[in-house]
Tab-separated table of C-alpha atoms and ligand atoms in Angstrom:
chain	number	residue	atom	x	y	z
P	2	MET	CA	135.186	126.352	95.297
P	3	ALA	CA	131.454	125.783	95.000
P	4	LYS	CA	132.104	123.355	92.182
P	5	PHE	CA	134.612	121.496	94.299
P	6	LEU	CA	132.187	121.329	97.209
P	7	ILE	CA	129.419	120.022	95.000
P	8	SER	CA	131.620	117.325	93.554
P	9	LEU	CA	132.855	116.427	97.034
P	10	ILE	CA	129.293	116.103	98.306
P	11	PHE	CA	128.418	114.058	95.256
P	12	SER	CA	131.322	111.658	95.816
P	13	ILE	CA	130.352	111.211	99.448
P	14	PHE	CA	126.824	110.491	98.259
P	15	LEU	CA	128.079	107.930	95.739
P	16	PHE	CA	130.303	106.351	98.350
P	17	THR	CA	127.369	106.012	100.741
P	18	VAL	CA	125.126	104.597	98.047
P	19	SER	CA	127.665	102.065	96.818
P	20	ASN	CA	128.353	101.051	100.399
P	21	ASN	CA	124.692	100.379	100.897
P	22	LEU	CA	124.376	98.423	97.705
P	23	ASN	CA	127.460	96.348	98.052
P	24	PRO	CA	127.728	94.845	101.494
P	25	SER	CA	131.224	93.509	100.964
P	26	ALA	CA	132.521	97.068	100.654
P	27	ALA	CA	131.002	98.113	103.975
P	28	THR	CA	132.962	98.084	107.194
P	29	SER	CA	130.601	95.592	108.850
P	30	SER	CA	131.338	91.892	108.940
P	31	VAL	CA	129.336	90.110	106.297
P	32	TYR	CA	127.790	86.710	106.820
P	33	ASN	CA	126.755	85.350	103.458
P	34	VAL	CA	124.150	82.626	103.941
P	35	LEU	CA	125.762	80.585	101.147
P	36	ARG	CA	128.815	80.156	103.388
P	37	PHE	CA	126.547	78.535	105.957
P	38	GLY	CA	125.208	76.025	103.446
P	39	ALA	CA	122.150	77.831	102.068
P	40	LYS	CA	121.169	76.941	98.501
P	41	GLY	CA	119.407	79.448	96.289
P	42	ASN	CA	117.780	76.813	94.089
P	43	GLY	CA	114.367	76.788	95.766
P	44	VAL	CA	114.611	73.033	96.421
P	45	ILE	CA	117.112	72.366	99.188
P	46	ASP	CA	115.961	73.427	102.639
P	47	SER	CA	118.049	76.363	103.886
P	48	THR	CA	116.485	76.754	107.328
P	49	GLU	CA	119.563	75.473	109.187
P	50	ALA	CA	121.889	77.680	107.171
P	51	PHE	CA	119.878	80.822	107.939
P	52	ALA	CA	119.747	79.915	111.629
P	53	LYS	CA	123.532	79.449	111.680
P	54	ALA	CA	124.167	82.737	109.864
P	55	TRP	CA	121.937	84.464	112.410
P	56	ALA	CA	123.731	82.813	115.344
P	57	ALA	CA	127.096	84.014	114.000
P	58	ALA	CA	125.911	87.581	113.314
P	59	CYS	CA	124.133	87.764	116.641
P	60	ALA	CA	127.228	86.649	118.559
P	61	SER	CA	129.476	89.205	116.883
P	62	ASN	CA	130.397	92.319	118.799
P	63	GLU	CA	130.407	94.430	115.623
P	64	SER	CA	127.949	95.733	113.063
P	65	THR	CA	127.021	92.748	110.959
P	66	ILE	CA	125.320	92.036	107.682
P	67	ILE	CA	123.611	88.775	106.874
P	68	TYR	CA	123.661	88.679	103.131
P	69	VAL	CA	121.191	86.690	101.055
P	70	PRO	CA	122.192	86.781	97.377
P	71	LYS	CA	119.730	86.486	94.489
P	72	GLY	CA	117.985	83.115	94.313
P	73	ARG	CA	115.103	81.263	95.911
P	74	TYR	CA	115.673	79.878	99.390
P	75	LEU	CA	113.328	77.254	100.775
P	76	LEU	CA	112.764	77.944	104.467
P	77	GLY	CA	110.670	76.281	107.148
P	78	SER	CA	109.632	78.076	110.308
P	79	VAL	CA	112.616	79.886	111.821
P	80	ALA	CA	113.034	82.240	114.802
P	81	PHE	CA	115.836	84.805	114.916
P	82	LYS	CA	116.228	85.425	118.606
P	83	GLY	CA	118.089	87.930	120.761
P	84	GLU	CA	119.609	89.116	122.880
P	85	CYS	CA	122.531	89.615	120.573
P	86	GLN	CA	126.019	90.907	121.153
P	87	SER	CA	125.739	92.920	117.977
P	88	SER	CA	123.497	95.959	118.301
P	89	ASP	CA	123.374	96.490	114.562
P	90	ILE	CA	122.386	93.551	112.368
P	91	THR	CA	121.303	94.082	108.789
P	92	PHE	CA	119.541	91.352	106.874
P	93	GLN	CA	120.274	92.340	103.296
P	94	ILE	CA	118.055	90.160	101.129
P	95	ASP	CA	118.491	90.220	97.384
P	96	GLY	CA	116.699	86.891	96.983
P	97	THR	CA	113.287	85.369	97.635
P	98	LEU	CA	112.509	83.298	100.715
P	99	VAL	CA	110.025	80.577	99.872
P	100	ALA	CA	107.815	78.598	102.240
P	101	PRO	CA	107.295	74.851	101.764
P	102	ALA	CA	104.686	74.053	99.101
P	103	ASP	CA	102.764	71.823	101.536
P	104	TYR	CA	100.838	74.249	103.751
P	105	ARG	CA	100.767	71.714	106.596
P	106	VAL	CA	104.504	72.192	107.222
P	107	LEU	CA	103.971	75.761	108.508
P	108	GLY	CA	100.263	75.435	109.168
P	109	GLN	CA	100.481	74.748	112.921
P	110	ALA	CA	103.325	77.205	113.568
P	111	ASP	CA	102.447	80.665	114.840
P	112	ASN	CA	105.016	82.251	112.579
P	113	TRP	CA	107.037	81.483	109.508
P	114	LEU	CA	109.854	83.983	110.119
P	115	SER	CA	110.093	85.656	113.494
P	116	PHE	CA	112.387	88.078	115.253
P	117	GLU	CA	112.143	87.926	119.020
P	118	GLY	CA	113.880	90.055	121.627
P	119	VAL	CA	116.186	91.790	119.164
P	120	SER	CA	117.414	95.363	119.065
P	121	GLY	CA	118.936	97.277	116.147
P	122	VAL	CA	117.871	94.959	113.324
P	123	SER	CA	117.262	96.149	109.758
P	124	ILE	CA	115.704	94.005	107.078
P	125	ILE	CA	116.510	95.446	103.690
P	126	GLY	CA	114.818	94.204	100.516
P	127	GLY	CA	113.732	90.644	100.091
P	128	ALA	CA	110.664	88.874	98.853
P	129	LEU	CA	108.792	86.509	101.159
P	130	ASP	CA	106.645	84.020	99.305
P	131	ALA	CA	104.552	82.201	101.896
P	132	LYS	CA	102.649	80.051	99.375
P	133	GLY	CA	99.378	80.587	101.229
P	134	THR	CA	96.984	79.892	98.361
P	135	SER	CA	96.612	76.158	99.051
P	136	LEU	CA	95.760	76.820	102.708
P	137	TRP	CA	93.141	79.400	101.643
P	138	ALA	CA	91.666	76.783	99.314
P	139	CYS	CA	91.570	74.266	102.161
P	140	LYS	CA	89.781	76.787	104.377
P	141	ALA	CA	87.297	77.621	101.627
P	142	ALA	CA	86.550	73.945	100.970
P	143	ALA	CA	86.771	72.182	104.319
P	144	GLY	CA	86.818	74.954	106.883
P	145	THR	CA	87.494	73.455	110.269
P	146	THR	CA	89.913	70.664	109.423
P	147	CYS	CA	92.567	73.036	108.062
P	148	PRO	CA	95.350	74.393	110.250
P	149	ASN	CA	95.207	78.081	111.251
P	150	GLY	CA	98.265	79.035	109.294
P	151	ALA	CA	101.373	81.042	110.175
P	152	THR	CA	102.089	84.766	110.205
P	153	THR	CA	104.705	85.461	107.540
P	154	LEU	CA	106.934	87.883	109.489
P	155	SER	CA	106.548	88.488	113.186
P	156	ILE	CA	108.521	91.018	115.243
P	157	THR	CA	108.068	90.547	118.988
P	158	ASN	CA	109.578	92.129	122.107
P	159	SER	CA	112.016	94.093	119.990
P	160	ASN	CA	113.329	97.636	119.656
P	161	ASN	CA	114.780	99.709	116.883
P	162	VAL	CA	113.803	97.522	113.981
P	163	SER	CA	113.467	98.701	110.408
P	164	ILE	CA	112.003	96.879	107.451
P	165	LYS	CA	112.622	98.530	104.105
P	166	GLY	CA	111.563	97.509	100.628
P	167	LEU	CA	110.049	94.168	101.594
P	168	LEU	CA	107.722	92.266	99.257
P	169	SER	CA	105.372	89.871	101.037
P	170	LEU	CA	103.293	87.496	98.943
P	171	ASN	CA	100.358	85.256	99.811
P	172	SER	CA	100.727	84.857	103.552
P	173	GLN	CA	98.904	81.947	105.179
P	174	MET	CA	97.557	84.302	107.856
P	175	TYR	CA	98.803	87.837	108.674
P	176	HIS	CA	101.679	89.182	106.601
P	177	ILE	CA	103.503	91.258	109.234
P	178	VAL	CA	102.823	91.393	112.977
P	179	ILE	CA	104.492	93.910	115.299
P	180	ASN	CA	103.867	92.902	118.887
P	181	ARG	CA	105.346	94.417	122.086
P	182	CYS	CA	107.891	96.523	120.199
P	183	GLN	CA	109.275	100.047	120.269
P	184	ASP	CA	110.707	102.148	117.454
P	185	VAL	CA	109.810	100.133	114.411
P	186	LEU	CA	109.822	101.465	110.858
P	187	VAL	CA	108.192	99.745	107.891
P	188	GLU	CA	108.952	101.574	104.664
P	189	GLY	CA	108.390	100.776	101.012
P	190	ALA	CA	106.620	97.510	101.732
P	191	LYS	CA	104.567	95.777	99.074
P	192	ILE	CA	102.068	93.325	100.427
P	193	ILE	CA	99.987	91.182	98.129
P	194	ALA	CA	97.313	88.535	98.665
P	195	ALA	CA	93.993	87.829	96.946
P	196	GLY	CA	91.058	90.045	97.858
P	197	ASP	CA	89.102	87.006	99.071
P	198	SER	CA	91.903	85.327	101.040
P	199	PRO	CA	90.997	84.696	104.712
P	200	ASN	CA	92.680	86.654	107.564
P	201	THR	CA	95.605	87.828	105.478
P	202	ASP	CA	95.901	91.219	107.236
P	203	GLY	CA	98.736	93.307	105.827
P	204	ILE	CA	100.329	94.752	108.973
P	205	HIS	CA	99.019	94.186	112.480
P	206	ILE	CA	100.355	96.261	115.381
P	207	GLN	CA	99.664	95.772	119.052
P	208	GLN	CA	101.128	96.664	122.438
P	209	SER	CA	103.761	98.733	120.683
P	210	ARG	CA	104.887	102.335	120.657
P	211	ASN	CA	106.583	104.568	118.092
P	212	VAL	CA	105.792	102.498	115.040
P	213	LYS	CA	105.943	104.169	111.612
P	214	ILE	CA	104.592	102.736	108.390
P	215	ARG	CA	105.462	104.725	105.285
P	216	SER	CA	105.162	104.594	101.519
P	217	SER	CA	103.681	101.149	101.292
P	218	SER	CA	101.153	99.401	99.098
P	219	ILE	CA	98.864	96.767	100.542
P	220	LYS	CA	96.472	94.521	98.622
P	221	THR	CA	94.951	91.796	100.697
P	222	GLY	CA	91.889	89.876	101.860
P	223	ASP	CA	91.521	91.417	105.304
P	224	ASP	CA	92.587	94.682	106.988
P	225	CYS	CA	95.422	96.447	105.184
P	226	ILE	CA	96.566	97.671	108.586
P	227	SER	CA	94.984	96.575	111.853
P	228	ILE	CA	95.733	98.392	115.068
P	229	GLY	CA	95.272	96.425	118.256
P	230	ARG	CA	95.275	97.079	121.982
P	231	GLY	CA	98.091	99.026	123.566
P	232	THR	CA	99.219	100.846	120.422
P	233	ASN	CA	100.768	104.263	121.132
P	234	ASN	CA	102.324	106.930	118.890
P	235	LEU	CA	101.617	105.198	115.610
P	236	TRP	CA	102.347	107.071	112.393
P	237	ILE	CA	101.013	105.854	109.045
P	238	GLU	CA	101.902	107.829	105.928
P	239	ARG	CA	101.405	107.357	102.182
P	240	VAL	CA	99.777	103.961	102.213
P	241	THR	CA	97.576	102.624	99.455
P	242	CYS	CA	95.040	99.975	100.382
P	243	GLY	CA	92.878	97.776	98.208
P	244	PRO	CA	91.605	95.251	97.833
P	245	GLY	CA	91.215	94.822	101.581
P	246	HIS	CA	89.149	95.793	104.599
P	247	GLY	CA	90.797	99.170	105.117
P	248	ILE	CA	92.798	100.636	107.975
P	249	SER	CA	91.181	99.533	111.183
P	250	ILE	CA	91.638	100.418	114.824
P	251	GLY	CA	90.294	97.232	116.363
P	252	SER	CA	88.676	95.018	116.971
P	253	LEU	CA	89.108	96.265	120.518
P	254	GLY	CA	87.361	95.517	123.770
P	255	LYS	CA	86.945	91.782	123.536
P	256	ASP	CA	88.351	91.509	127.054
P	257	MET	CA	87.556	93.441	130.204
P	258	ASP	CA	91.152	94.446	130.857
P	259	GLU	CA	92.694	95.974	127.839
P	260	GLU	CA	95.304	98.646	127.178
P	261	GLY	CA	93.997	101.544	125.113
P	262	VAL	CA	95.038	102.948	121.758
P	263	GLN	CA	96.408	106.472	121.801
P	264	ASN	CA	97.997	108.997	119.436
P	265	VAL	CA	97.523	107.565	115.973
P	266	THR	CA	98.087	109.574	112.775
P	267	VAL	CA	97.002	108.264	109.390
P	268	TRP	CA	98.127	110.640	106.658
P	269	LYS	CA	97.876	110.536	102.857
P	270	THR	CA	96.154	107.260	102.234
P	271	VAL	CA	94.288	105.968	99.200
P	272	PHE	CA	91.624	103.266	99.431
P	273	THR	CA	90.482	101.531	96.271
P	274	GLY	CA	87.482	99.203	96.257
P	275	THR	CA	87.896	98.353	99.915
P	276	GLN	CA	85.250	97.216	102.383
P	277	ASN	CA	86.153	100.057	104.776
P	278	GLY	CA	88.294	103.139	104.624
P	279	LEU	CA	89.060	104.522	108.071
P	280	ARG	CA	87.489	102.277	110.676
P	281	ILE	CA	87.306	102.044	114.450
P	282	LYS	CA	85.707	98.854	115.674
P	283	SER	CA	84.963	97.408	119.104
P	284	TRP	CA	83.157	94.427	120.520
P	285	ALA	CA	79.784	94.906	122.195
P	286	ARG	CA	81.212	93.706	125.486
P	287	PRO	CA	82.295	95.283	128.770
P	288	SER	CA	85.872	96.551	128.689
P	289	ASN	CA	88.058	99.270	130.160
P	290	GLY	CA	89.764	99.858	126.796
P	291	PHE	CA	89.797	103.196	124.968
P	292	VAL	CA	90.785	104.981	121.765
P	293	LYS	CA	91.871	108.607	121.929
P	294	GLY	CA	93.855	111.105	119.916
P	295	VAL	CA	93.433	109.866	116.344
P	296	ARG	CA	94.091	112.031	113.255
P	297	PHE	CA	92.863	110.783	109.906
P	298	ILE	CA	94.227	113.345	107.425
P	299	ASP	CA	94.152	113.508	103.601
P	300	ALA	CA	92.488	110.308	102.483
P	301	VAL	CA	91.105	109.475	99.053
P	302	MET	CA	88.276	106.938	98.817
P	303	GLN	CA	87.567	105.234	95.506
P	304	ASN	CA	84.452	103.110	95.600
P	305	VAL	CA	84.736	102.230	99.260
P	306	GLN	CA	81.811	100.530	101.025
P	307	ASN	CA	82.258	102.343	104.361
P	308	PRO	CA	84.660	105.254	103.896
P	309	ILE	CA	84.319	106.539	107.473
P	310	ILE	CA	83.012	104.142	110.093
P	311	ILE	CA	82.959	103.653	113.828
P	312	ASP	CA	81.229	100.429	114.793
P	313	GLN	CA	81.005	99.562	118.476
P	314	ASN	CA	78.484	96.786	117.988
P	315	TYR	CA	80.784	94.064	116.725
P	316	CYS	CA	79.489	90.657	117.765
P	317	PRO	CA	80.245	88.001	115.152
P	318	HIS	CA	77.669	85.201	114.970
P	319	ASN	CA	75.897	86.931	117.865
P	320	LEU	CA	77.947	84.852	120.284
P	321	ASN	CA	78.994	85.933	123.790
P	322	CYS	CA	77.677	89.474	123.461
P	323	PRO	CA	73.969	89.655	122.551
P	324	GLY	CA	72.304	92.606	124.220
P	325	GLN	CA	75.575	93.990	125.566
P	326	VAL	CA	77.188	97.342	124.819
P	327	SER	CA	80.819	98.199	124.294
P	328	GLY	CA	82.838	99.541	127.210
P	329	VAL	CA	85.477	101.034	124.916
P	330	LYS	CA	85.598	104.836	125.231
P	331	ILE	CA	86.304	106.605	121.964
P	332	SER	CA	87.299	110.274	122.050
P	333	ASP	CA	89.189	113.009	120.199
P	334	ILE	CA	89.036	111.648	116.665
P	335	ILE	CA	89.646	114.017	113.735
P	336	TYR	CA	88.793	113.391	110.082
P	337	TRP	CA	90.357	116.093	107.929
P	338	ASN	CA	90.266	116.334	104.154
P	339	ILE	CA	88.644	113.018	103.321
P	340	ARG	CA	87.273	112.862	99.785
P	341	GLY	CA	86.045	110.542	97.080
P	342	THR	CA	83.319	108.002	96.582
P	343	SER	CA	81.368	105.550	98.672
P	344	SER	CA	79.950	102.473	96.967
P	345	THR	CA	77.034	102.413	99.428
P	346	PRO	CA	74.561	105.201	100.291
P	347	ILE	CA	75.909	105.724	103.829
P	348	ALA	CA	79.382	107.211	103.540
P	349	ILE	CA	79.788	108.219	107.174
P	350	LYS	CA	78.630	105.859	109.865
P	351	PHE	CA	79.096	106.417	113.593
P	352	ASN	CA	77.503	103.601	115.554
P	353	CYS	CA	78.887	104.115	119.049
P	354	SER	CA	78.283	102.538	122.424
P	355	ALA	CA	74.987	103.371	124.143
P	356	LYS	CA	76.820	103.368	127.467
P	357	TYR	CA	79.865	105.417	126.400
P	358	PRO	CA	79.020	107.640	123.433
P	359	CYS	CA	81.895	108.657	121.161
P	360	GLU	CA	83.094	112.138	122.125
P	361	GLY	CA	85.122	114.841	120.436
P	362	ILE	CA	84.525	113.535	116.921
P	363	ARG	CA	85.446	116.268	114.437
P	364	LEU	CA	85.027	116.394	110.703
P	365	TYR	CA	86.768	119.087	108.637
P	366	LYS	CA	86.610	119.305	104.870
P	367	VAL	CA	84.983	116.007	104.038
P	368	ASN	CA	83.598	115.462	100.545
P	369	LEU	CA	82.190	111.998	99.945
P	370	SER	CA	79.560	111.083	97.401
P	371	TYR	CA	77.644	107.871	96.759
P	372	LEU	CA	79.084	107.156	93.347
P	373	LYS	CA	77.728	110.256	91.546
P	374	LEU	CA	74.831	110.768	93.972
P	375	VAL	CA	74.490	112.476	97.305
P	376	ALA	CA	75.547	110.223	100.165
P	377	GLN	CA	74.147	110.066	103.691
P	378	SER	CA	75.527	109.826	107.153
P	379	SER	CA	74.238	107.948	110.150
P	380	CYS	CA	74.817	108.652	113.850
P	381	ASN	CA	74.133	106.688	117.019
P	382	ASN	CA	75.455	107.852	120.384
P	383	VAL	CA	78.012	110.284	119.051
P	384	ILE	CA	78.987	113.785	120.157
P	385	GLY	CA	81.092	116.028	117.965
P	386	LYS	CA	81.001	118.664	115.289
P	387	ALA	CA	81.581	119.335	111.631
P	388	LEU	CA	83.640	122.313	110.478
P	389	GLY	CA	84.032	123.747	107.006
P	390	ILE	CA	82.359	122.034	104.104
P	391	VAL	CA	81.292	118.528	104.992
P	392	GLN	CA	79.445	116.348	102.466
P	393	PRO	CA	77.342	114.376	103.178
P	394	ASN	CA	75.652	116.634	105.725
P	395	THR	CA	76.519	115.118	109.014
P	396	CYS	CA	74.187	114.008	111.704
P	397	LEU	CA	76.577	115.247	114.387
D	13	NAG	C1	135.293	92.060	119.696
D	13	NAG	O1	135.721	90.707	119.832
D	13	NAG	C2	137.084	90.480	119.482
D	13	NAG	C3	137.373	89.015	119.583
D	13	NAG	O2	136.219	88.227	119.501
D	13	NAG	C4	137.989	91.266	120.429
D	13	NAG	O3	139.330	91.113	120.028
D	13	NAG	C5	137.611	92.750	120.365
D	13	NAG	O4	138.351	93.469	121.328
D	13	NAG	C6	136.113	92.936	120.637
D	13	NAG	N1	135.772	94.343	120.410
D	13	NAG	C7	135.015	95.027	121.250
D	13	NAG	C8	134.740	96.446	120.846
D	13	NAG	O5	134.519	94.544	122.253
D	14	NAG	C1	119.171	101.860	116.364
D	14	NAG	O1	119.947	101.094	115.454
D	14	NAG	C2	120.870	101.830	114.698
D	14	NAG	C3	121.580	100.876	113.763
D	14	NAG	O2	120.665	100.101	113.060
D	14	NAG	C4	121.857	102.507	115.636
D	14	NAG	O3	122.711	103.322	114.895
D	14	NAG	C5	121.099	103.344	116.682
D	14	NAG	O4	121.985	103.860	117.621
D	14	NAG	C6	120.062	102.500	117.397
D	14	NAG	N1	119.268	103.341	118.300
D	14	NAG	C7	118.891	102.928	119.508
D	14	NAG	C8	118.054	103.887	120.298
D	14	NAG	O5	119.184	101.828	119.952
D	15	NAG	C1	102.413	111.125	118.979
D	15	NAG	O1	103.063	110.271	118.069
D	15	NAG	C2	104.003	110.918	117.237
D	15	NAG	C3	104.570	109.876	116.298
D	15	NAG	O2	103.547	109.318	115.569
D	15	NAG	C4	105.092	111.546	118.059
D	15	NAG	O3	105.968	112.261	117.219
D	15	NAG	C5	104.474	112.488	119.068
D	15	NAG	O4	105.481	112.987	119.921
D	15	NAG	C6	103.440	111.753	119.896
D	15	NAG	N1	102.768	112.696	120.787
D	15	NAG	C7	102.740	112.507	122.090
D	15	NAG	C8	102.017	113.561	122.874
D	15	NAG	O5	103.288	111.564	122.644
D	16	NAG	C1	74.034	100.236	114.637
D	16	NAG	O1	74.200	99.088	115.467
D	16	NAG	C2	72.968	98.471	115.820
D	16	NAG	C3	73.266	97.384	116.813
D	16	NAG	O2	74.103	96.404	116.242
D	16	NAG	C4	72.306	97.951	114.560
D	16	NAG	O3	71.064	97.353	114.896
D	16	NAG	C5	72.091	99.101	113.594
D	16	NAG	O4	71.597	98.609	112.380
D	16	NAG	C6	73.405	99.827	113.328
D	16	NAG	N1	73.130	100.994	112.519
D	16	NAG	C7	73.649	101.150	111.325
D	16	NAG	C8	73.274	102.408	110.621
D	16	NAG	O5	74.381	100.313	110.810
D	17	NAG	C1	83.192	117.463	96.090
D	17	NAG	O1	83.613	116.467	95.164
D	17	NAG	C2	82.915	116.543	93.922
D	17	NAG	C3	83.296	115.332	93.089
D	17	NAG	O2	84.683	115.201	93.040
D	17	NAG	C4	83.221	117.869	93.265
D	17	NAG	O3	82.517	117.960	92.047
D	17	NAG	C5	82.817	118.999	94.190
D	17	NAG	O4	83.193	120.241	93.639
D	17	NAG	C6	83.465	118.843	95.551
D	17	NAG	N1	82.939	119.833	96.469
D	17	NAG	C7	83.716	120.618	97.194
D	17	NAG	C8	83.009	121.613	98.066
D	17	NAG	O5	84.939	120.557	97.172
């Protein structure tokens, strides 16, 4: 009997797995992009074909799969928009989507690929090659005459979206942006750009709630994950970061009216050679923004310039904020089990607002050294306490 049950469970498992792997065996309607005229040769523009496949899947009243077989598909800027009839659309991508080689084609667009106003969309697999290197070179050489560049994948005004197993290469600007969304999962993402590439943030989240980012590896030239205004109930788990600027809440408080950031958990992260580890950053400007309820748990720092940092004095080029203090109120922030090495002498830096000191900052079990030496910590306008063994000795 037990044997029978085990084999039954195993067959169900196999059935489920094969269904997931082979879309044609699933019960959903499948829209293969090749049927809409897409060409997987990397040369012929497939933008129209993808748009048509989306329109067909979106208009269906069933569960649908848009299937992208192996191959390289040249795509210009394309928006996949809702509302859709179908409440369950899976983009199953076995191929690579490639941006035009000339960076000027996407350069003025906000986004390369965007999903707007959708609900119940899953993006499974896929490699997105945004070909950003020539735009980075332009910015390094000429600066102001280059276009801004496009975000590789933008999800806006959408609910119930999952992105699993995505590879994103060399974005022109941000790799993934989640803006005004609810219930979004990013799992198993691999994000890669050069350590000196400009503004190539890995994942940026703002004005969104219930976002989870799990089991992902991010190597980039700016923040691995940046958390903007109005982010609530964010869960980050098992993320490796580096090169990059770390995981950053902020920059916040550039504007007077700003939604706060609340309930953020960052668990099991590894930072390697990054500029920052766990950062909270705000402009030195008046604002009604806030950050509260943040848990940074189990982080490993390897040669990180600022493993733990709160900086409320951000004022690039000393423009529009000299002499001002940040209005952003930071409270209830826990650092628990943070260990490893700082590449600078100050491993813990709290530089809070003179007007609104950081409150409820707690450190438990922190062990950070300056390479092999004893590190230091630095405190300005911060109230909190250290519990258990905390190295370096805190100034709290
Ligand atoms: C879906 O649409 C088809 C025709 O387009 C129709 O026959 C069918 O009843 C619809 N199903 C539901 C569940 O609305
Ligand atoms: C989310 O989408 C899945 C299918 O992708 C569906 O089964 C589920 O009911 C949706 N949940 C909500 C809250 O819309
Ligand atoms: C905080 O966010 C987590 C998800 O990250 C969620 O499970 C939890 O319910 C949230 N807590 C509150 C009080 O909303
Ligand atoms: C804290 O911020 C002030 C104002 O920008 C700056 O002068 C000071 O050097 C900072 N302290 C540390 C330790 O970075
Ligand atoms: C702190 O880390 C160092 C280097 O890894 C280690 O030798 C030391 O035992 C640790 N201290 C504590 C109290 O865990």
